[in-house]
XYZ file of C-alpha atoms in Angstrom:
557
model
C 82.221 -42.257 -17.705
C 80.933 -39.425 -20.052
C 77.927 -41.004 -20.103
C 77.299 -41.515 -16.232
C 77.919 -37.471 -15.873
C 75.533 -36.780 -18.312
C 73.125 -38.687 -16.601
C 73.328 -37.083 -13.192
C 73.944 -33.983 -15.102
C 69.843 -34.576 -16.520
C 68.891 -35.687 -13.337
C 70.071 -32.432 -11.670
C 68.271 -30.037 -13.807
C 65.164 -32.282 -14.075
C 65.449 -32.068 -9.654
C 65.930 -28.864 -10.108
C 62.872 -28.257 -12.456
C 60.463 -30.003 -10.560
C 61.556 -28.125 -7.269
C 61.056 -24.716 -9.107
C 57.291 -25.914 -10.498
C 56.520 -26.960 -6.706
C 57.749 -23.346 -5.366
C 55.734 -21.318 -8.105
C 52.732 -23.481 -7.298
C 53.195 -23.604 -3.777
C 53.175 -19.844 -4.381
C 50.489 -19.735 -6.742
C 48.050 -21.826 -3.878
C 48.957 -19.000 -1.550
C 47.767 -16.149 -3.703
C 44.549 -18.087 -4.373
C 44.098 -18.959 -0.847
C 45.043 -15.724 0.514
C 41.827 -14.354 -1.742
C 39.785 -17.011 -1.003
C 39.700 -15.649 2.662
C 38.828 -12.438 1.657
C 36.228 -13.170 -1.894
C 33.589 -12.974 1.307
C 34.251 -9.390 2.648
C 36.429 -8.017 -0.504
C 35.115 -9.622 -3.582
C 35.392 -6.519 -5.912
C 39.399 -6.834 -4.903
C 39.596 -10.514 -5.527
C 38.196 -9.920 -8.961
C 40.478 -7.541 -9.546
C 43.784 -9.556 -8.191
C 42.358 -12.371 -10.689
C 43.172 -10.675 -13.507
C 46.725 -10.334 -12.602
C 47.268 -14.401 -13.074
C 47.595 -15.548 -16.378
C 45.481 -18.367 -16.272
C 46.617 -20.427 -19.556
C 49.501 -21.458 -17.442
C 48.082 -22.504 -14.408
C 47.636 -26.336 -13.832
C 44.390 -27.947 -13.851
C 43.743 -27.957 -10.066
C 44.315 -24.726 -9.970
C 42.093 -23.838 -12.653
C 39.284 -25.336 -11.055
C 40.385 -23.308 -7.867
C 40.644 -20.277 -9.835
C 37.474 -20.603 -11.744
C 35.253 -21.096 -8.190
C 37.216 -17.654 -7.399
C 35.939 -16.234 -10.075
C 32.195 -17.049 -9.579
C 32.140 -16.534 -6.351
C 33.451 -12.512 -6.268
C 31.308 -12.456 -9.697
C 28.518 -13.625 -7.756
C 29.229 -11.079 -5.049
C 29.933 -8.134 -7.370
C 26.283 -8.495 -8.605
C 27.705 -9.398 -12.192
C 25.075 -10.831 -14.774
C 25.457 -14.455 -15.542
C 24.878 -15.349 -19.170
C 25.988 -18.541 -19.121
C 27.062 -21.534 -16.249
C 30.206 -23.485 -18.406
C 32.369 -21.980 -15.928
C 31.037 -23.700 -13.115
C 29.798 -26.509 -14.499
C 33.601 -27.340 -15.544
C 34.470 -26.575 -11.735
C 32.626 -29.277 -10.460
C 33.087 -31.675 -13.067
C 36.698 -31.455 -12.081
C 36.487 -31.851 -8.393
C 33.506 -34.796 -8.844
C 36.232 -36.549 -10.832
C 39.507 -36.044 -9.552
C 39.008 -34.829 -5.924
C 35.912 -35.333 -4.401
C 36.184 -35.050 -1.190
C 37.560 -31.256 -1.343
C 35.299 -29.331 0.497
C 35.699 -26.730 -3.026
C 33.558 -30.018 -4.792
C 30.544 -28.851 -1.999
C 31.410 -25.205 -3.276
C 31.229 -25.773 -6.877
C 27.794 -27.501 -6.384
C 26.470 -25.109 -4.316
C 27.279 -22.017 -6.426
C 26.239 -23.977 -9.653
C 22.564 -23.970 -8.364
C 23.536 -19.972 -7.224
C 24.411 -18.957 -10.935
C 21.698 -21.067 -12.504
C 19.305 -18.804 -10.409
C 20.850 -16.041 -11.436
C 20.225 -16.817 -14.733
C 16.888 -16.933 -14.652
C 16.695 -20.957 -14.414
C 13.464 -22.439 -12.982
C 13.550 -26.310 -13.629
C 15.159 -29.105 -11.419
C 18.851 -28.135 -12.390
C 18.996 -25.284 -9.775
C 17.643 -27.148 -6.810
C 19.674 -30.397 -7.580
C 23.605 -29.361 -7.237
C 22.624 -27.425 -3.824
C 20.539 -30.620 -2.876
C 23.306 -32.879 -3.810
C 25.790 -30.357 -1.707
C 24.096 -30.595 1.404
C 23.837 -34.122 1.533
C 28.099 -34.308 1.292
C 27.990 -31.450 3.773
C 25.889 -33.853 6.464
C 28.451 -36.481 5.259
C 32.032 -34.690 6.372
C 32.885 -35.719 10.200
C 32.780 -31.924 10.744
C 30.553 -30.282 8.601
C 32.113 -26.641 7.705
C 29.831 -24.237 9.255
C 30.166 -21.155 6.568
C 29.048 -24.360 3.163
C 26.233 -25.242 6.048
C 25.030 -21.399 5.751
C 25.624 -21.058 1.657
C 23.758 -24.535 0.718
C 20.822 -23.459 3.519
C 20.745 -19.946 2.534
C 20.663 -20.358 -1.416
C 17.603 -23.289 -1.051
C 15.667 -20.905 1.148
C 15.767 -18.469 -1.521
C 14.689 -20.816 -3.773
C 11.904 -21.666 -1.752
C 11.330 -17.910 -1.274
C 11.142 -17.375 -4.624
C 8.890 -20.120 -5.552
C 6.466 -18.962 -2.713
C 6.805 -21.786 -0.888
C 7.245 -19.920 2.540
C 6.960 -22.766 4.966
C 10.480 -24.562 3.279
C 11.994 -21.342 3.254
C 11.547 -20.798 6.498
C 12.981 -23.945 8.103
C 15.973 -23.451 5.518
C 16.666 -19.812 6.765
C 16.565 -21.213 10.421
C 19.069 -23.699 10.030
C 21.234 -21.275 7.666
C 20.492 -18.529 11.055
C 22.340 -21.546 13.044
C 25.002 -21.968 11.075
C 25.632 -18.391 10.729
C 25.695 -18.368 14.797
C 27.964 -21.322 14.926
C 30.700 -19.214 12.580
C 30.165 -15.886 14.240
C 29.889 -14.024 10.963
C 27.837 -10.863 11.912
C 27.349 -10.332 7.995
C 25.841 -14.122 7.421
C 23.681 -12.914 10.750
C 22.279 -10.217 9.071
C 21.637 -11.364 5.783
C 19.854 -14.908 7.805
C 18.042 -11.707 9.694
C 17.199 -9.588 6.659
C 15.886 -12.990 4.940
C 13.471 -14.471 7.579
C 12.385 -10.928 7.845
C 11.466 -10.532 4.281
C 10.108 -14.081 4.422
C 7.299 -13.477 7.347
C 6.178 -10.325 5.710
C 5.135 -12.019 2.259
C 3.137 -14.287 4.100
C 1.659 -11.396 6.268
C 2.926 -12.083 9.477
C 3.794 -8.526 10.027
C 4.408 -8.835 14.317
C 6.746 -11.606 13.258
C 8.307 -9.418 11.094
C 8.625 -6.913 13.063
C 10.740 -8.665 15.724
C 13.844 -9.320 13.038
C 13.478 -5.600 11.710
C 14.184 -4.768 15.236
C 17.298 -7.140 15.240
C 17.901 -5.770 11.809
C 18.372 -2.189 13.715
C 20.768 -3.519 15.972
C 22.920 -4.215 13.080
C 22.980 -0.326 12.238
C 25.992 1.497 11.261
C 27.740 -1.737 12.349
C 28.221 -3.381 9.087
C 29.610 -1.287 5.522
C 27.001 -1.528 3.195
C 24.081 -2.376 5.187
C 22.367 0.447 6.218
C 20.689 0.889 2.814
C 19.008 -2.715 3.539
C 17.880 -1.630 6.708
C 16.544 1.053 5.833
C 14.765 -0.564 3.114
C 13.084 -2.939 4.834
C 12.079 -0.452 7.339
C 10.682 1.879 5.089
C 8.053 -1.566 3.316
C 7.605 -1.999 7.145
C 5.642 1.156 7.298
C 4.287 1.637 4.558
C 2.559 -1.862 5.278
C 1.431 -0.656 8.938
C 0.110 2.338 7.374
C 2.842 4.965 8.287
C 3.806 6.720 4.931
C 5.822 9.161 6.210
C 7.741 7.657 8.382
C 8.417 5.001 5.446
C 8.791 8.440 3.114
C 11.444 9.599 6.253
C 13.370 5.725 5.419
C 13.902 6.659 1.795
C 14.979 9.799 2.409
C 17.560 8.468 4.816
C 18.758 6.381 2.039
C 19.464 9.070 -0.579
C 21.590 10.563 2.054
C 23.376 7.526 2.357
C 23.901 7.953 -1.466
C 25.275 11.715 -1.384
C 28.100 11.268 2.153
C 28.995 8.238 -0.458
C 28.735 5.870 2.573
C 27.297 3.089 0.009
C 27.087 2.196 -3.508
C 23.367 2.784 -3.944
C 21.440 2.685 -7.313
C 20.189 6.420 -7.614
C 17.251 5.790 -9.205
C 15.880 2.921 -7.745
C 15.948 5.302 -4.326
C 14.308 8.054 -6.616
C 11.243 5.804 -7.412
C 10.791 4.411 -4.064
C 10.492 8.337 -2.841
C 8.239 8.531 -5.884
C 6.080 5.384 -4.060
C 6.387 7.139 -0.572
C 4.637 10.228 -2.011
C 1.844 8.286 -4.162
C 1.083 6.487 -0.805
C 0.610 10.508 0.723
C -1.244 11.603 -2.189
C 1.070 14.200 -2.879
C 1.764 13.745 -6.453
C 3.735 16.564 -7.828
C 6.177 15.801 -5.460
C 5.458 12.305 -6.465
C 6.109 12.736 -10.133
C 9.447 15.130 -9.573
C 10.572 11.866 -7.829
C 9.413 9.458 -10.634
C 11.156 11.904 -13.485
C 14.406 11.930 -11.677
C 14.181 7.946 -11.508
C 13.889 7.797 -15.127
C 16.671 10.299 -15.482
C 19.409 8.563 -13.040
C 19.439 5.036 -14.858
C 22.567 4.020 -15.331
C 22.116 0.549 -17.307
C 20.060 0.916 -19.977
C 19.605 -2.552 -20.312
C 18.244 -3.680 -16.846
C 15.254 -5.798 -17.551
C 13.079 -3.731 -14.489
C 13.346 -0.100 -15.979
C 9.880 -0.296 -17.656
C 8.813 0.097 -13.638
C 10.138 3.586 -14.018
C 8.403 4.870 -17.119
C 4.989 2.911 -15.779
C 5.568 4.589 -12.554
C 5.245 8.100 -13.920
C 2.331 6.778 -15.943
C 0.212 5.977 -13.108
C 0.987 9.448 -11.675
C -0.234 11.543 -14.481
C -3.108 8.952 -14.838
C -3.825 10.111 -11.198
C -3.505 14.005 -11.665
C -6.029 13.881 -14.779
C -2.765 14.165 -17.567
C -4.311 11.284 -19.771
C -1.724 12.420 -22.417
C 1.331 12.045 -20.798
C 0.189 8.976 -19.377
C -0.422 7.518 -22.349
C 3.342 8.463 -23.140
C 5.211 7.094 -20.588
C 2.675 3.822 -20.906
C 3.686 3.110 -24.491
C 7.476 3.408 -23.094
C 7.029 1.080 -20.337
C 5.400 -1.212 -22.908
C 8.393 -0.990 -25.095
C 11.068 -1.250 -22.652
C 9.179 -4.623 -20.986
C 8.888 -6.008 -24.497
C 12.626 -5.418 -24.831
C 13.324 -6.790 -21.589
C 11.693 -10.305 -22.452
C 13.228 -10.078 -25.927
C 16.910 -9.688 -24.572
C 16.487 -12.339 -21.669
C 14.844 -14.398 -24.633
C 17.749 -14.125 -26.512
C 20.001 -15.271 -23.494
C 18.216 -18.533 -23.348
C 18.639 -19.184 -26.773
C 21.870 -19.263 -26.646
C 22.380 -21.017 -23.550
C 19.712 -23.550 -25.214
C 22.006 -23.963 -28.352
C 25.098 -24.806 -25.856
C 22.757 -27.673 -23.468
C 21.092 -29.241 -26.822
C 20.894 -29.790 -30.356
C 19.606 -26.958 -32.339
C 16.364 -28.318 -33.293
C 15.588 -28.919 -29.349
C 16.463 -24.959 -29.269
C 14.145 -23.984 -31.582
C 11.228 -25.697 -30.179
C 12.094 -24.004 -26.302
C 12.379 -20.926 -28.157
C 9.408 -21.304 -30.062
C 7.542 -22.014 -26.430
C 9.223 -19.190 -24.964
C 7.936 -16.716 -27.545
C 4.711 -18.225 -27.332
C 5.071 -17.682 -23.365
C 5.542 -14.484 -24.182
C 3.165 -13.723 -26.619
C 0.386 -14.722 -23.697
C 2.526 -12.692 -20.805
C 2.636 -9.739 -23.188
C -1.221 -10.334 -24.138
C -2.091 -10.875 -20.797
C -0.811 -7.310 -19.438
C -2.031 -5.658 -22.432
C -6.070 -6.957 -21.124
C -5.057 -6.192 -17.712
C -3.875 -2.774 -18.455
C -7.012 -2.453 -20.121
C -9.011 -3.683 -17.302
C -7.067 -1.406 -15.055
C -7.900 1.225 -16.789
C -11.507 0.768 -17.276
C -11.558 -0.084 -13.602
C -9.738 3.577 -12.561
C -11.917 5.436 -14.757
C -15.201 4.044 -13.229
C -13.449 4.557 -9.531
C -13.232 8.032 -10.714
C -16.832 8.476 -12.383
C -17.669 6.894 -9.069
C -15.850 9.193 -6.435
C -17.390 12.432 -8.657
C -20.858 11.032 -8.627
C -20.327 11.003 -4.876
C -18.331 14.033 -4.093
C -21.506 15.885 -6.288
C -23.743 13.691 -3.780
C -22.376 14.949 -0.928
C -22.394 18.461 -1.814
C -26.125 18.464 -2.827
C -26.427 16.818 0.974
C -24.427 19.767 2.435
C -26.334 22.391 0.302
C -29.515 21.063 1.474
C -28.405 20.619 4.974
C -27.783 24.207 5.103
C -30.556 25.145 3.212
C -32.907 23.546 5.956
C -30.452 25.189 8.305
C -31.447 28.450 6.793
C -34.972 27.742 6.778
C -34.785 26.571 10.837
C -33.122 30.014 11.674
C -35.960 31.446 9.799
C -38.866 29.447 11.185
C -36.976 30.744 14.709
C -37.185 34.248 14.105
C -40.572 33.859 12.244
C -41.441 32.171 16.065
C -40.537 35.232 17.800
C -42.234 37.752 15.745
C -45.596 35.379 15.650
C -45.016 34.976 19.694
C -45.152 39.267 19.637
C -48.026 39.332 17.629
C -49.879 37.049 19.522
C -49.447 38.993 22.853
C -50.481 41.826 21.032
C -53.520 40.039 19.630
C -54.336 38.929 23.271
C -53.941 42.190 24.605
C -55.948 43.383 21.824
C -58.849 40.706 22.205
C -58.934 41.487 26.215
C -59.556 45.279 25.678
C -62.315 43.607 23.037
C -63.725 41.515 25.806
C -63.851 44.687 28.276
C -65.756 46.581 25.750
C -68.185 43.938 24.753
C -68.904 43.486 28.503
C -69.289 47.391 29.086
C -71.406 47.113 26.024
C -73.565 44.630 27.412
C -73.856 46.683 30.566
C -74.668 49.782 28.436
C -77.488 48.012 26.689
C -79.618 47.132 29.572
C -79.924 50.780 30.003
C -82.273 51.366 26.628
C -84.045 47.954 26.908
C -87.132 49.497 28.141
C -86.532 53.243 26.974
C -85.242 52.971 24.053
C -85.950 49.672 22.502
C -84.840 50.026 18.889
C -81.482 51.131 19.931
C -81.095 48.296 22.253
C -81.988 45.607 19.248
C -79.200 47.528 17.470
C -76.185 46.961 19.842
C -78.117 43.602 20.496
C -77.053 43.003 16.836
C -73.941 44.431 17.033
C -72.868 41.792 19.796
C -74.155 38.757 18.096
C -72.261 39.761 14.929
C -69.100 39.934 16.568
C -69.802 36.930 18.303
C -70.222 35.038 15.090
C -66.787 36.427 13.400
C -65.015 35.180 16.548
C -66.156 31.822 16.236
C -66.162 31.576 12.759
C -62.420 32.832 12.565
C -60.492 28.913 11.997
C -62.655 29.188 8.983
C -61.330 33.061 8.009
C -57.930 31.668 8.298
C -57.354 28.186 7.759
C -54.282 27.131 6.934
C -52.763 24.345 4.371
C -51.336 21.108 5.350
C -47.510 22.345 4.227
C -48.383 25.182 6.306
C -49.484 22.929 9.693
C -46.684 20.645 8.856
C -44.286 23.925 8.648
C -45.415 25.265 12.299
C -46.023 21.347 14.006
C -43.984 18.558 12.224
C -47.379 16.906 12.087
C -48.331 15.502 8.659
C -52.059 14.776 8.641
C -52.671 12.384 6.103
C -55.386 10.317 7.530
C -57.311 14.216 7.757
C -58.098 13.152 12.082
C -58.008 16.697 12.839
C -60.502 19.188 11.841
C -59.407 23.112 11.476
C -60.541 23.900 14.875
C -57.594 21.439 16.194
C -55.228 22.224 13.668
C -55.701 25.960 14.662
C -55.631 24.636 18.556
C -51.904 23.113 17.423
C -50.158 25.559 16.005
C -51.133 28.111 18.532
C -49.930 25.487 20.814
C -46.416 25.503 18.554
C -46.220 28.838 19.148
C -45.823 28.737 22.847
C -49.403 30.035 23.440
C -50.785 29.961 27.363
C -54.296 28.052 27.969
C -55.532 31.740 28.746
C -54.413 32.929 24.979
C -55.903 30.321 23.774
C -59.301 30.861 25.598
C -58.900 34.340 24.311
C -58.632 33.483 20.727
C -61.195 30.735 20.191
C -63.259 33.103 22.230
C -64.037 30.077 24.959
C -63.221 29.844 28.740
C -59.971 28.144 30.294
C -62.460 25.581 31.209
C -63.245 24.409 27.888
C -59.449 25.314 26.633
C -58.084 22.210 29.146
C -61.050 20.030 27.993
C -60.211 19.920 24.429
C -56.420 20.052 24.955
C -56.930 16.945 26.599
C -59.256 15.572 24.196
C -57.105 16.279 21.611
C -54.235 14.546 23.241
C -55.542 11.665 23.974
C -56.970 11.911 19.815
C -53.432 11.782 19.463
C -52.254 9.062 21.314
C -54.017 6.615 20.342
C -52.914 7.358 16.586
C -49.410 7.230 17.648
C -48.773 10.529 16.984
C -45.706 12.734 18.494
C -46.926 14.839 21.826
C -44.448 17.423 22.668
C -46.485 20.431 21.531
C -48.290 20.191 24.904
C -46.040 21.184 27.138
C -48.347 20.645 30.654
């Protein structure tokens, strides 16, 4: 009898035992269901409210459960992955004991998600997100929200491997899964993607129509202005519109100081910095880049070396050679560093996957990899270099070009206003010469008059003023050869450039009195001829010119 009570006595408290391990995990499933539903919109909480379960004493379902958790607001919180055990133990649980949990099509998915966050590049990225979708397509009703994180992850990895075409039919079916679960925040990031996707391949009116669905999305969604803005701001500054991009990045430090996001200082800093380069100004440009360099907060990210070669370029730019060559030996230093440490990382996620001796040899190939990479920049640097100092010999040899054009420009301007007024004083002094050689004419005719008087009284007088006339006859009509002119000097008063030596000095003289506005009767008048003869040889001399092809416009009839 005392042994039949002791029996039911056991069986009692081993009921009772099994009824309290059902309630704490019935309990426990709650909690990690209850953050489950919010590791989406909340993960920096769900991390947090993971640390509150001690997770030695959990069971092994619900270490699995609790280790996808984990990734997943790990993932979310932008934390570094060093290493994928954790996930790779998550879905060797659920392929092995429970398959068919839709957590199995989790684990694979966000096993190909860390694995690109690591770095990874081979075939063991794309294969768990592969193998994911194909159980997704296999469930009666495929869970919209694992359609849209299997799509979503192998467009990126088509995004990132350039091949635009894939990513593109993977963002559009990860857009219509998004749609299907009405999740405005898997909209915008299928939005934001597509958008980012048509503008590395160029297609800038294609991107343009999701930017403008992006802006439909403003102040709608915490945390997603800054993207917005972001991709507005590369919008213009593709199209050419620098300070409306410039206006973009300003709108996102303001973001940063109403503390309406969690925005990286510096990165905002040095795309200001950009903004500015792209407007030529570069003081305001370098104040920018300095305050980049001085607002990093990890020390360690792999991309600061953009900083420091940021305000290398700058000083390069304003002529400070010195300083450039400072911040260029830090930006080597820091990008050396940066492939050392993620060098390091693979190592010794090499040393966990294989055998030590098959980590040597990747390691050995990496440094070698690097050895070219770093070898490489150092020549194209160079290069660069070479290249921006002969764009700036260049641009001085032509700025010095064009001002020698300008300064001769307006020394021939110069020389026109003074060919003008010289125009106007010659155009006086030949009225006064005509006036002058018509009182001559007068007098030699009264003279002539005067003479017939003495022809038969006073002969020897009359062979005098006979003389007289004759000799002033002569210096009239030898007076092109008193003052003939030069060819600079014809040239100077007709444009005419007599090389083939057509015109004798008579009809040189005949052209630049013609340059000088002179009438047919001024001309008579000083080649001491009548109008007759003046209209004769003007058209003579046309014609003369004509037929040599030569410009016309000096006779004005």
């Amino acid at each position: 009898m005392w042994r039949l009570f002791i029996f039911w006595l056991s069986l009692f408290f081993l009921v009772s035992c099994i009824s309290c391990n059902d309630k704490d995990d019935e309990r426990v499933y709650q909690r990690l269901s209850q953050w489950d539903s919010m590791v989406d919109s909340m993960p920096q909480r769900v991390t947090d409210s993971l640390l509150n379960i001690e997770y030695e004493n959990l069971s092994r379902p619900f270490k699995a459960y609790y280790g996808l958790l984990k990734v997943i607001s790990d993932d979310k919180t932008y934390v570094n992955f060093t290493s994928d055990s954790l996930i790779n133990s998550v879905s060797d649980y659920y392929r092995i004991h429970d398959p068919k949990n839709r957590n199995y099509i989790r684990a694979l998915a966000y096993q190909g998600i860390v694995r690109t966050r690591m770095g990874v590049r081979d075939s063991t990225v794309y294969d768990p997100l592969r193998e994911a979708g194909k159980l997704l397509l296999a469930m009666p009703d495929p869970d919209p929200s694992l359609g849209y994180l299997i799509n979503y992850f192998l467009g990126n990895i088509n995004y990132n491997s350039r091949n635009y075409t894939s990513a593109d039919e993977y963002f559009r079916r990860t857009l219509n899964y998004a749609r299907h679960e009405k999740d405005s925040i898997h909209l915008f990031d299928t939005y934001l993607a597509l958008y980012w996707n048509e503008m590395e391949q160029k297609k800038i009116e294609k991107g343009r129509l999701f930017l403008d669905t992006l802006a439909t999305f403003y102040n709608r969604l915490p945390g997603k202005d800054y993207f917005i803005l972001n991709a507005q701001s590369i919008y213009f500054d593709v199209t050419g519109e620098p300070e409306k991009a410039l206006e973009r990045e300003k709108t996102k430090l303001l973001l940063y100081i109403n503390q309406e996001e969690n925005i990286e200082l510096s990165r905002v800093y040095y795309n200001i910095s950009n903004r500015y380069v792209g407007l030529q100004q570069l003081d305001s440009a370098m104040l920018y880049a300095q305050m980049a360099i001085d607002c990093i907060q990890d020390q360690s990210f792999m991309q600061n070396y953009l900083y420091y070669h940021n305000v290398a370029n700058i000083a390069e730019k304003q002529g400070d050679f010195e300083l450039s060559n400072k911040y260029l030996k830090s930006a080597f230093e820091l990008h050396n560093q940066s492939i050392s440490d993620r060098l390091d990382t693979q190592i010794a996620e090499l040393e966990k996957r294989y055998d030590l001796t098959e980590a040597e040899n990747e390691v050995l190939r990496a440094r070698q990899q690097n050895l070219r990479i770093v070898i490489a920049t150092l020549i194209l640097v160079i290069v660069l270099v070479f290249i921006l100092m002969y764009a700036w010999k260049v641009r001085r040899t032509a700025k010095l070009k064009l001002l020698q054009a300008e300064y001769t420009m307006q020394q021939q301007e110069l020389q026109a206003k003074i060919l003008r007024e010289e125009a106007g004083k010659r155009k006086w002094l030949l009225q006064l010469y005509s006036h002058i050689s018509g009182r001559l004419a007068f007098l030699q005719g009264e003279f002539e008059a005067l003479t017939q008087r003495y022809i038969s009284s006073h002969p020897k007088v009359y062979r005098d003023m006979e003389q007289i006339l004759k000799n002033t006859n002569t210096d009239l009509k030898d007076i092109t050869k008193v003052i003939a002119t030069d060819d600079e000097t014809f040239f100077a008063y007709t444009q005419l450039k007599d090389e083939e030596g057509i015109f004798n000095a008579t009809e040189k003289m005949l052209l630049m009195l013609l340059a000088c506005d002179a009438d047919n009767r001024q001309l008579a008048t000083f080649m001491n001829t009548s109008l007759e003869s003046i209209r004769v040889r003007k058209s003579q001399l046309k014609r003369k010119m004509q037929e040599k092809n030569l410009d016309t416009n000096l006779f004005h009839e």
